[in-house]
Short mmCIF file of C-alpha atoms and ligand atoms in Angstrom, two decimals:
data_model
loop_
_atom_site.label_atom_id
_atom_site.label_comp_id
_atom_site.label_asym_id
_atom_site.label_seq_id
_atom_site.Cartn_x
_atom_site.Cartn_y
_atom_site.Cartn_z
CA MET A 1 -11.40 -19.76 29.34
CA GLN A 2 -7.62 -21.18 29.03
CA ALA A 3 -8.01 -20.97 24.97
CA PHE A 4 -9.95 -17.89 24.93
CA ALA A 5 -7.45 -16.19 26.90
CA ALA A 6 -4.96 -17.85 24.19
CA GLU A 7 -6.53 -15.40 21.49
CA GLN A 8 -7.03 -12.54 23.23
CA ALA A 9 -4.93 -9.52 21.39
CA PRO A 10 -1.87 -8.08 23.26
CA VAL A 11 -1.71 -4.90 25.10
CA ILE A 12 0.86 -3.20 23.65
CA GLU A 13 2.47 -0.65 25.81
CA ARG A 14 5.80 0.16 24.25
CA ALA A 15 8.34 -0.68 21.70
CA GLU A 16 12.19 -0.50 21.18
CA GLY A 17 13.59 -0.56 18.09
CA PHE A 18 12.06 -3.77 15.82
CA PHE A 19 10.09 -5.13 19.06
CA LEU A 20 6.89 -4.29 20.43
CA PHE A 21 6.24 -4.88 24.59
CA ASP A 22 3.21 -5.67 26.23
CA VAL A 23 2.05 -4.75 29.10
CA ASP A 24 2.80 -8.06 31.46
CA GLY A 25 7.03 -6.94 29.67
CA ARG A 26 6.56 -9.79 27.03
CA ARG A 27 8.76 -9.22 24.03
CA TYR A 28 7.95 -9.85 20.26
CA LEU A 29 9.43 -9.19 17.34
CA ASP A 30 7.14 -7.07 15.04
CA GLY A 31 6.99 -9.23 12.21
CA ILE A 32 4.39 -7.02 10.21
CA SER A 33 5.75 -3.49 9.96
CA SER A 34 2.62 -2.56 12.06
CA LEU A 35 0.30 -3.09 9.66
CA TRP A 36 2.67 -1.95 6.88
CA CYS A 37 3.73 1.31 8.26
CA ASN A 38 6.87 1.25 10.36
CA VAL A 39 9.82 2.01 8.43
CA HIS A 40 13.49 2.70 10.53
CA GLY A 41 11.43 1.19 14.28
CA HIS A 42 9.63 1.93 16.71
CA ARG A 43 11.62 5.25 19.62
CA VAL A 44 13.37 6.71 16.69
CA PRO A 45 16.10 8.56 18.28
CA GLU A 46 15.98 10.98 14.90
CA ILE A 47 12.53 10.90 15.01
CA ASP A 48 11.16 11.19 18.15
CA ALA A 49 14.09 14.14 18.66
CA ALA A 50 11.80 15.87 15.19
CA VAL A 51 8.23 15.22 16.63
CA ARG A 52 9.46 16.84 20.14
CA ALA A 53 11.70 19.59 18.71
CA GLN A 54 7.89 20.36 16.65
CA LEU A 55 6.15 20.13 19.82
CA ASP A 56 7.89 22.70 21.52
CA ARG A 57 6.67 24.88 18.45
CA VAL A 58 3.27 24.10 17.51
CA ALA A 59 1.18 20.18 17.66
CA HIS A 60 -0.99 21.60 15.39
CA THR A 61 -2.56 24.83 12.98
CA THR A 62 -4.41 24.32 10.18
CA LEU A 63 -2.91 24.43 6.24
CA LEU A 64 -6.98 25.95 5.38
CA GLY A 65 -5.99 29.35 4.72
CA LEU A 66 -2.46 29.44 6.94
CA ARG A 67 1.17 27.19 5.74
CA SER A 68 4.03 25.72 7.78
CA PRO A 69 6.82 25.67 7.30
CA PRO A 70 7.13 21.28 8.22
CA SER A 71 3.97 21.10 5.32
CA ILE A 72 6.24 23.56 2.93
CA GLU A 73 9.68 21.48 3.56
CA LEU A 74 8.32 18.04 3.27
CA ALA A 75 5.75 19.25 0.09
CA ARG A 76 9.74 20.04 -1.60
CA ARG A 77 10.60 17.02 -0.45
CA LEU A 78 9.04 14.93 -1.70
CA VAL A 79 8.10 16.81 -5.35
CA GLU A 80 12.25 15.54 -4.95
CA ALA A 81 11.66 12.21 -4.43
CA VAL A 82 8.57 11.24 -6.53
CA PRO A 83 9.15 10.39 -10.70
CA ARG A 84 9.08 13.62 -12.59
CA GLY A 85 6.09 15.52 -13.24
CA LEU A 86 3.94 15.02 -9.69
CA ASN A 87 4.72 18.45 -8.24
CA ARG A 88 1.79 19.28 -6.62
CA VAL A 89 1.05 18.03 -3.13
CA PHE A 90 -2.45 18.11 -1.29
CA TYR A 91 -2.25 16.66 2.83
CA SER A 92 -5.12 14.24 4.32
CA ASP A 93 -4.30 11.93 7.16
CA ALA A 94 -5.18 8.96 6.10
CA GLY A 95 -3.99 5.99 2.63
CA ALA A 96 -7.92 6.19 2.30
CA THR A 97 -8.35 9.76 1.96
CA ALA A 98 -5.23 10.35 0.23
CA VAL A 99 -7.44 7.93 -3.23
CA GLU A 100 -10.27 9.77 -1.90
CA VAL A 101 -7.83 13.31 -3.47
CA ALA A 102 -7.21 11.70 -6.76
CA LEU A 103 -10.59 10.50 -7.38
CA LYS A 104 -12.64 13.67 -6.67
CA LEU A 105 -9.78 16.07 -8.59
CA CYS A 106 -9.87 13.99 -11.39
CA VAL A 107 -13.39 13.86 -11.85
CA GLN A 108 -13.02 17.61 -11.14
CA TYR A 109 -9.83 18.09 -13.39
CA HIS A 110 -12.23 16.70 -16.60
CA ALA A 111 -15.30 18.98 -14.98
CA GLN A 112 -12.92 22.28 -15.32
CA ARG A 113 -9.50 21.35 -18.03
CA ARG A 114 -9.95 24.29 -19.51
CA ASP A 115 -8.58 21.74 -23.34
CA ARG A 116 -11.72 18.97 -23.50
CA PRO A 117 -14.33 19.61 -20.41
CA GLY A 118 -16.38 16.91 -20.03
CA GLN A 119 -18.14 15.19 -17.04
CA ARG A 120 -16.54 12.19 -16.77
CA ARG A 121 -17.23 9.34 -13.76
CA LEU A 122 -15.92 6.20 -14.42
CA PHE A 123 -12.99 4.93 -13.10
CA ALA A 124 -11.51 1.69 -13.87
CA SER A 125 -9.39 -0.66 -11.29
CA VAL A 126 -7.97 -4.41 -11.17
CA GLY A 127 -9.75 -7.49 -10.21
CA GLY A 128 -8.97 -7.82 -5.80
CA ALA A 129 -7.23 -4.13 -5.42
CA TYR A 130 -7.63 -2.20 -2.35
CA HIS A 131 -7.81 1.16 -2.02
CA GLY A 132 -8.55 1.73 1.44
CA ASP A 133 -12.76 1.57 3.62
CA THR A 134 -13.99 4.94 2.41
CA PHE A 135 -17.16 5.10 -0.07
CA GLY A 136 -15.49 6.24 -2.98
CA SER A 137 -12.65 4.05 -2.06
CA ILE A 138 -14.72 1.02 -2.52
CA SER A 139 -16.35 2.77 -5.56
CA VAL A 140 -12.57 1.16 -6.94
CA GLY A 141 -11.57 -1.50 -4.87
CA ARG A 142 -12.77 -5.37 -5.88
CA SER A 143 -13.46 -7.58 -2.11
CA ASP A 144 -17.23 -9.23 -1.91
CA HIS A 145 -15.80 -8.51 2.12
CA PHE A 146 -15.91 -4.76 2.19
CA HIS A 147 -18.54 -4.01 -0.49
CA ARG A 148 -21.50 -6.68 0.90
CA ALA A 149 -22.75 -4.19 3.01
CA PHE A 150 -23.00 -1.56 0.73
CA ALA A 151 -24.41 -3.22 -2.38
CA GLY A 152 -26.25 -0.27 -4.61
CA MET A 153 -24.33 2.74 -2.55
CA LEU A 154 -21.32 2.69 -4.80
CA PHE A 155 -19.97 4.54 -7.20
CA ASP A 156 -19.89 2.15 -10.62
CA SER A 157 -16.10 1.48 -12.05
CA VAL A 158 -15.03 -0.60 -14.70
CA ALA A 159 -12.64 -4.39 -13.31
CA LEU A 160 -9.61 -5.56 -15.26
CA PRO A 161 -8.34 -9.71 -14.98
CA SER A 162 -5.25 -8.87 -12.14
CA PRO A 163 -2.41 -10.06 -13.78
CA VAL A 164 -1.48 -12.76 -11.84
CA THR A 165 -1.00 -16.85 -12.62
CA TYR A 166 -1.47 -18.70 -9.36
CA ARG A 167 -5.22 -19.21 -10.11
CA ILE A 168 -5.92 -19.06 -14.09
CA PRO A 169 -9.38 -19.40 -15.83
CA ALA A 170 -8.92 -23.28 -16.69
CA GLY A 171 -8.07 -22.91 -20.70
CA GLU A 172 -5.54 -21.15 -20.01
CA THR A 173 -2.22 -21.08 -19.91
CA GLU A 174 0.31 -18.46 -17.86
CA GLU A 175 1.39 -16.91 -21.01
CA SER A 176 -2.22 -16.97 -22.65
CA TYR A 177 -3.89 -15.26 -19.37
CA LEU A 178 -1.07 -12.15 -18.94
CA GLN A 179 -1.36 -11.53 -22.36
CA PHE A 180 -5.66 -11.79 -21.96
CA CYS A 181 -4.80 -9.57 -19.04
CA PHE A 182 -2.97 -7.18 -21.03
CA ASP A 183 -5.08 -6.75 -23.82
CA GLU A 184 -7.59 -6.25 -21.84
CA VAL A 185 -6.17 -2.94 -21.26
CA GLU A 186 -6.55 -1.25 -23.87
CA ARG A 187 -9.69 -3.07 -24.69
CA VAL A 188 -11.33 -1.71 -21.35
CA VAL A 189 -9.69 2.10 -21.81
CA ALA A 190 -10.79 2.67 -25.53
CA GLN A 191 -14.21 0.95 -24.97
CA HIS A 192 -14.77 3.85 -21.72
CA ALA A 193 -12.05 7.14 -22.92
CA HIS A 194 -14.85 8.77 -23.20
CA GLU A 195 -15.87 8.45 -19.73
CA LEU A 196 -13.24 7.17 -17.84
CA ALA A 197 -11.84 10.30 -15.05
CA GLY A 198 -8.96 7.96 -13.31
CA PHE A 199 -7.15 4.63 -13.85
CA ILE A 200 -6.12 3.81 -10.04
CA VAL A 201 -3.70 1.14 -9.09
CA GLU A 202 -1.27 -0.36 -6.98
CA PRO A 203 1.75 -0.31 -9.03
CA LEU A 204 3.61 -3.68 -9.20
CA VAL A 205 1.80 -5.75 -6.08
CA GLN A 206 -1.62 -5.11 -5.02
CA GLY A 207 -1.44 -5.72 -1.16
CA ALA A 208 -4.70 -6.21 0.89
CA ALA A 209 -5.18 -8.93 -2.19
CA GLY A 210 -2.84 -11.18 -0.47
CA ILE A 211 0.83 -9.84 -2.06
CA LEU A 212 0.12 -9.66 -5.75
CA VAL A 213 3.41 -9.52 -7.77
CA HIS A 214 2.09 -8.29 -11.86
CA PRO A 215 4.43 -9.12 -13.40
CA LEU A 216 7.27 -6.73 -15.06
CA GLY A 217 6.34 -4.07 -17.96
CA TYR A 218 1.90 -4.56 -16.72
CA LEU A 219 2.73 -1.16 -14.73
CA LYS A 220 4.06 0.49 -18.35
CA HIS A 221 1.12 -1.01 -20.12
CA VAL A 222 -1.12 0.77 -18.47
CA ARG A 223 1.03 3.83 -18.35
CA GLU A 224 1.52 4.23 -22.29
CA VAL A 225 -2.00 2.88 -22.66
CA THR A 226 -3.27 5.73 -20.21
CA ARG A 227 -1.41 8.07 -22.35
CA LYS A 228 -3.23 7.50 -25.53
CA TYR A 229 -6.69 7.35 -24.63
CA ASP A 230 -6.13 11.07 -22.00
CA VAL A 231 -7.00 8.89 -19.03
CA PRO A 232 -5.12 9.66 -16.18
CA LEU A 233 -3.08 6.84 -13.57
CA ILE A 234 -2.76 7.01 -10.31
CA ALA A 235 -0.56 5.18 -8.24
CA ASP A 236 -1.99 4.02 -5.36
CA GLU A 237 1.33 3.89 -3.07
CA VAL A 238 -0.17 3.68 0.35
CA ALA A 239 1.44 -0.03 0.36
CA VAL A 240 4.33 0.05 -1.61
CA GLY A 241 5.94 3.06 -1.28
CA PHE A 242 8.62 4.22 0.94
CA GLY A 243 11.02 1.26 0.26
CA ARG A 244 8.42 -1.78 0.54
CA THR A 245 9.14 -3.10 -3.42
CA GLY A 246 13.28 -2.19 -3.26
CA THR A 247 13.35 1.79 -4.97
CA LEU A 248 11.83 4.37 -2.98
CA PHE A 249 8.42 4.58 -5.35
CA ALA A 250 8.22 1.25 -6.83
CA CYS A 251 6.82 3.34 -9.75
CA GLU A 252 10.75 3.96 -10.29
CA GLN A 253 11.45 0.15 -11.56
CA GLU A 254 8.76 0.93 -14.43
CA ASP A 255 9.82 4.37 -15.36
CA VAL A 256 6.82 5.19 -14.69
CA ALA A 257 5.27 8.78 -13.77
CA PRO A 258 1.16 8.19 -13.12
CA ASP A 259 -0.63 11.74 -13.38
CA VAL A 260 -1.51 11.53 -9.26
CA MET A 261 0.56 9.70 -6.88
CA CYS A 262 -1.27 8.45 -3.80
CA LEU A 263 1.09 8.29 -0.51
CA ALA A 264 0.11 6.90 3.57
CA LYS A 265 1.68 3.99 5.80
CA GLY A 266 4.84 4.58 5.69
CA ILE A 267 5.10 8.54 4.66
CA THR A 268 6.28 9.62 9.03
CA GLY A 269 8.19 6.19 8.75
CA GLY A 270 5.40 4.84 10.36
CA TYR A 271 4.78 7.11 13.23
CA LEU A 272 1.61 9.62 12.50
CA PRO A 273 -1.21 9.85 10.33
CA LEU A 274 -0.47 11.60 7.38
CA ALA A 275 -1.55 11.30 3.90
CA ALA A 276 -0.35 13.03 0.53
CA THR A 277 -1.75 12.55 -2.61
CA ILE A 278 0.69 14.25 -5.27
CA THR A 279 -0.63 15.80 -8.79
CA THR A 280 1.31 17.70 -11.85
CA ASP A 281 0.51 21.14 -12.88
CA GLU A 282 -2.05 19.68 -15.31
CA ILE A 283 -3.83 18.54 -13.55
CA TYR A 284 -3.78 21.20 -11.25
CA SER A 285 -4.63 24.48 -13.22
CA ALA A 286 -7.72 23.17 -14.14
CA PHE A 287 -8.08 25.13 -10.06
CA LEU A 288 -7.07 27.63 -11.67
CA GLY A 289 -8.81 31.15 -11.98
CA GLU A 290 -11.14 34.40 -10.42
CA PRO A 291 -13.15 33.02 -6.76
CA HIS A 292 -16.27 33.87 -8.74
CA GLU A 293 -14.89 30.62 -11.51
CA GLY A 294 -15.82 28.07 -8.92
CA ARG A 295 -13.01 26.53 -10.39
CA THR A 296 -11.82 25.60 -6.43
CA PHE A 297 -11.34 21.97 -4.93
CA PHE A 298 -13.13 22.01 -1.64
CA HIS A 299 -11.98 19.50 -0.08
CA GLY A 300 -10.20 19.02 3.18
CA HIS A 301 -9.49 17.26 7.12
CA THR A 302 -8.44 19.70 10.10
CA TYR A 303 -5.58 17.92 10.48
CA THR A 304 -4.97 17.65 6.94
CA GLY A 305 -0.56 18.10 5.86
CA ASN A 306 -0.15 17.90 10.23
CA PRO A 307 3.35 19.70 11.33
CA LEU A 308 4.09 16.41 13.68
CA GLY A 309 3.80 14.39 11.05
CA CYS A 310 4.98 16.42 8.16
CA ALA A 311 8.39 16.90 10.76
CA ALA A 312 8.50 13.08 11.44
CA ALA A 313 7.86 12.31 7.77
CA LEU A 314 10.95 14.77 6.69
CA ALA A 315 13.12 12.91 9.11
CA SER A 316 12.12 9.89 7.85
CA LEU A 317 12.75 11.00 4.93
CA ASP A 318 16.01 12.50 5.97
CA LEU A 319 16.86 8.68 7.62
CA PHE A 320 16.64 7.17 4.84
CA GLU A 321 19.87 8.44 2.98
CA ARG A 322 21.33 8.61 6.18
CA ASN A 323 20.92 4.64 7.09
CA ASN A 324 20.94 4.06 3.67
CA VAL A 325 18.14 1.97 4.53
CA LEU A 326 16.73 0.89 0.79
CA ASP A 327 20.31 -1.20 0.67
CA ASN A 328 19.55 -2.76 4.01
CA ALA A 329 16.18 -3.51 2.69
CA ALA A 330 17.38 -4.85 -0.27
CA ARG A 331 20.28 -7.42 1.80
CA ASN A 332 15.70 -8.42 3.76
CA SER A 333 15.22 -9.11 0.51
CA ASP A 334 17.42 -12.14 -0.45
CA ILE A 335 18.17 -13.02 3.58
CA LEU A 336 13.62 -13.93 2.94
CA ARG A 337 13.96 -15.34 -0.60
CA GLU A 338 16.47 -17.59 1.24
CA GLU A 339 15.11 -18.16 4.20
CA LEU A 340 11.99 -18.82 2.41
CA GLN A 341 13.62 -20.69 0.00
CA GLN A 342 12.42 -24.55 1.87
CA LEU A 343 8.39 -23.33 1.57
CA ALA A 344 8.80 -24.33 -1.89
CA ARG A 345 7.79 -27.94 -1.23
CA HIS A 346 6.45 -27.21 2.11
CA PRO A 347 2.34 -29.70 1.66
CA HIS A 348 0.78 -26.92 2.60
CA VAL A 349 2.29 -23.80 0.76
CA GLY A 350 0.78 -23.00 -2.45
CA GLU A 351 2.69 -20.22 -3.10
CA VAL A 352 5.90 -18.32 -1.13
CA ARG A 353 5.22 -14.49 -2.93
CA GLN A 354 7.18 -11.43 -2.90
CA LYS A 355 8.59 -8.45 -3.54
CA GLY A 356 11.03 -6.70 -1.99
CA VAL A 357 10.96 -6.42 1.41
CA MET A 358 6.55 -7.63 1.42
CA ILE A 359 5.71 -11.26 1.31
CA GLY A 360 2.64 -13.07 0.63
CA ILE A 361 3.06 -17.41 1.76
CA GLU A 362 -0.27 -18.57 0.75
CA LEU A 363 -1.89 -21.91 2.60
CA VAL A 364 -3.56 -24.56 1.38
CA GLU A 365 -5.05 -27.97 1.56
CA ASP A 366 -3.18 -29.24 -1.12
CA ARG A 367 -0.82 -27.99 -3.04
CA ASP A 368 -0.90 -29.83 -5.93
CA SER A 369 -4.77 -28.86 -7.23
CA LYS A 370 -4.04 -25.67 -4.91
CA GLN A 371 -6.97 -26.28 -3.02
CA PRO A 372 -7.93 -23.82 0.06
CA PHE A 373 -7.97 -25.17 3.34
CA PRO A 374 -11.83 -24.84 5.11
CA ALA A 375 -12.15 -20.77 5.68
CA GLU A 376 -14.09 -21.62 8.77
CA ARG A 377 -10.64 -24.03 10.23
CA ARG A 378 -9.03 -19.94 10.58
CA THR A 379 -5.57 -21.70 9.95
CA GLY A 380 -4.55 -17.87 9.16
CA HIS A 381 -5.28 -16.35 12.34
CA ARG A 382 -3.91 -19.98 14.01
CA VAL A 383 -0.65 -19.17 12.36
CA THR A 384 -1.35 -16.10 14.14
CA LEU A 385 -1.48 -17.13 17.30
CA ALA A 386 1.19 -19.74 16.71
CA ALA A 387 3.74 -16.79 15.82
CA ARG A 388 2.96 -15.30 18.95
CA LYS A 389 4.01 -18.27 20.96
CA ARG A 390 7.17 -17.74 19.46
CA ASP A 391 7.50 -13.98 19.98
CA CYS A 392 6.32 -13.11 17.06
CA ILE A 393 3.98 -10.76 15.62
CA VAL A 394 2.23 -11.76 12.29
CA ARG A 395 -1.40 -10.57 11.20
CA PRO A 396 -2.58 -12.49 7.87
CA LEU A 397 -4.64 -11.84 4.93
CA GLY A 398 -7.36 -14.51 5.21
CA ASP A 399 -5.33 -18.13 5.12
CA VAL A 400 -2.08 -16.12 3.38
CA VAL A 401 0.71 -15.08 6.03
CA ILE A 402 2.45 -12.37 5.31
CA LEU A 403 5.30 -10.80 6.88
CA MET A 404 6.84 -7.00 5.99
CA PRO A 405 9.57 -6.63 7.71
CA ALA A 406 10.06 -3.13 8.63
CA PRO A 407 12.81 -2.20 5.20
CA ALA A 408 15.41 -1.19 7.78
CA MET A 409 15.31 -3.64 9.29
CA PRO A 410 18.61 -5.48 11.29
CA GLY A 411 19.21 -9.27 8.68
CA ASP A 412 19.75 -11.38 11.95
CA LEU A 413 15.83 -10.16 12.84
CA VAL A 414 14.55 -11.07 9.47
CA ARG A 415 15.96 -14.50 9.66
CA GLU A 416 14.58 -15.01 13.15
CA LEU A 417 11.50 -13.23 11.69
CA CYS A 418 11.15 -15.68 8.41
CA ARG A 419 12.45 -19.33 10.86
CA ALA A 420 9.84 -18.40 13.97
CA THR A 421 6.78 -18.16 10.12
CA ILE A 422 7.94 -21.14 8.84
CA GLU A 423 7.95 -22.97 12.04
CA SER A 424 4.32 -21.64 12.52
CA ILE A 425 3.26 -22.63 8.93
CA ASP A 426 4.06 -26.10 10.14
CA GLU A 427 2.25 -25.52 13.46
CA ALA A 428 -0.65 -24.63 12.64
CA THR A 429 -1.23 -26.78 9.38
CA SER A 430 -0.32 -29.81 10.89
CA LEU A 431 -3.17 -29.43 13.73
C1 PLP B 1 -3.68 0.80 2.99
C2 PLP B 1 -3.81 0.79 2.30
C3 PLP B 1 -4.66 1.85 1.57
C4 PLP B 1 -5.50 2.89 2.80
O1 PLP B 1 -4.89 3.17 4.16
P1 PLP B 1 -5.53 3.41 5.09
O2 PLP B 1 -4.64 4.85 6.05
O3 PLP B 1 -5.57 3.07 6.31
O4 PLP B 1 -6.97 4.83 4.89
C5 PLP B 1 -4.71 2.55 0.06
N1 PLP B 1 -4.40 1.77 -0.52
C6 PLP B 1 -2.94 0.99 0.18
C7 PLP B 1 -3.15 -0.17 -1.47
C8 PLP B 1 -3.48 0.54 0.96
O5 PLP B 1 -2.74 -0.78 1.03
#
């Protein structure tokens, strides 16, 4: 019973800054940004005030047939912030819905485009990709765990090999394997160009796959190939957006402008559920016409563009500028690299992957052979429990320990998080 009690999830009652407090008053450092969404900390005075001020006006009105000042203002601010050409904003309320909107937009766009209308029903996505948990988003996602129960119910998509080199097929070198991954992009897109409604990618980093970091140039290559073959590129920035990779959006690092961008998680600073799917005039204009033409995009969620969420998002964007959050994230990125250096020779650490303030530490039974721990050992979960003893909240993905300190976290807390994590890994792997 004792062990069971220790495994029970803490009941979090309140938070302050970068700390969470459970009902017994125990304090934990939030090492995963409350599942990758918190940006400036919790109970941030400016965001609290913005939400309260909106609450004094109205908590929710619909965007179906009506508009609201915060949703209008936020759309304007987002369009200024995202890569050029993306200037039409469609709100929803979760990362998965932002992806659903992107997929449906692309299919309907091809059917209604005025230059070369046609039926395109296929999507391309990358091995191990995660785009959310709804049927459409799992159809382009690539995880057995998420698919198994729904075999036969998902729509078809084509898979590209993920361009990462930790475990490459026998007979390949890192160089030859990456070359293969790059070549596959053009081969697959060319082969299916007439039926591809879109190509969806997590720019730079595949988050839920275990912080798999793509090599420089991959995103740009995907952009060039998709442009060449007239296939819309959907950038799913749900995890990487809002500072996680070092820039406000990951696409900036390769100077890529996608045709559709999906935003959620960090958009409200991690306060409230809100999402945006942003696209180009080109795609938007395929939906314009007289009512009888039936070009409307029939998609809307009840809480789409919720004013409280939009108010929080506006306050969060202000804080990015006022507090130089991207500079802080860059310093934290250096701290993480420096502190985690000592894991490079750890016998049970296969690889430490990092982009900006996103960290994936892959635990293995044997460092040289890369042999994983037996799944039933639940090594990653043991790290969670060991970290909890050290007053830190971390949540691994399988045996990959994820650290995702909020971009605005002070450097000393980032160091604290790293040290507690290293001790926890030692404890969990030596038992
Ligand atoms: C988390 C995530 C999603 C899904 O977002 P939800 O808000 O949980 O629906 C989609 N894409 C990526 C890349 C994500 O990391």
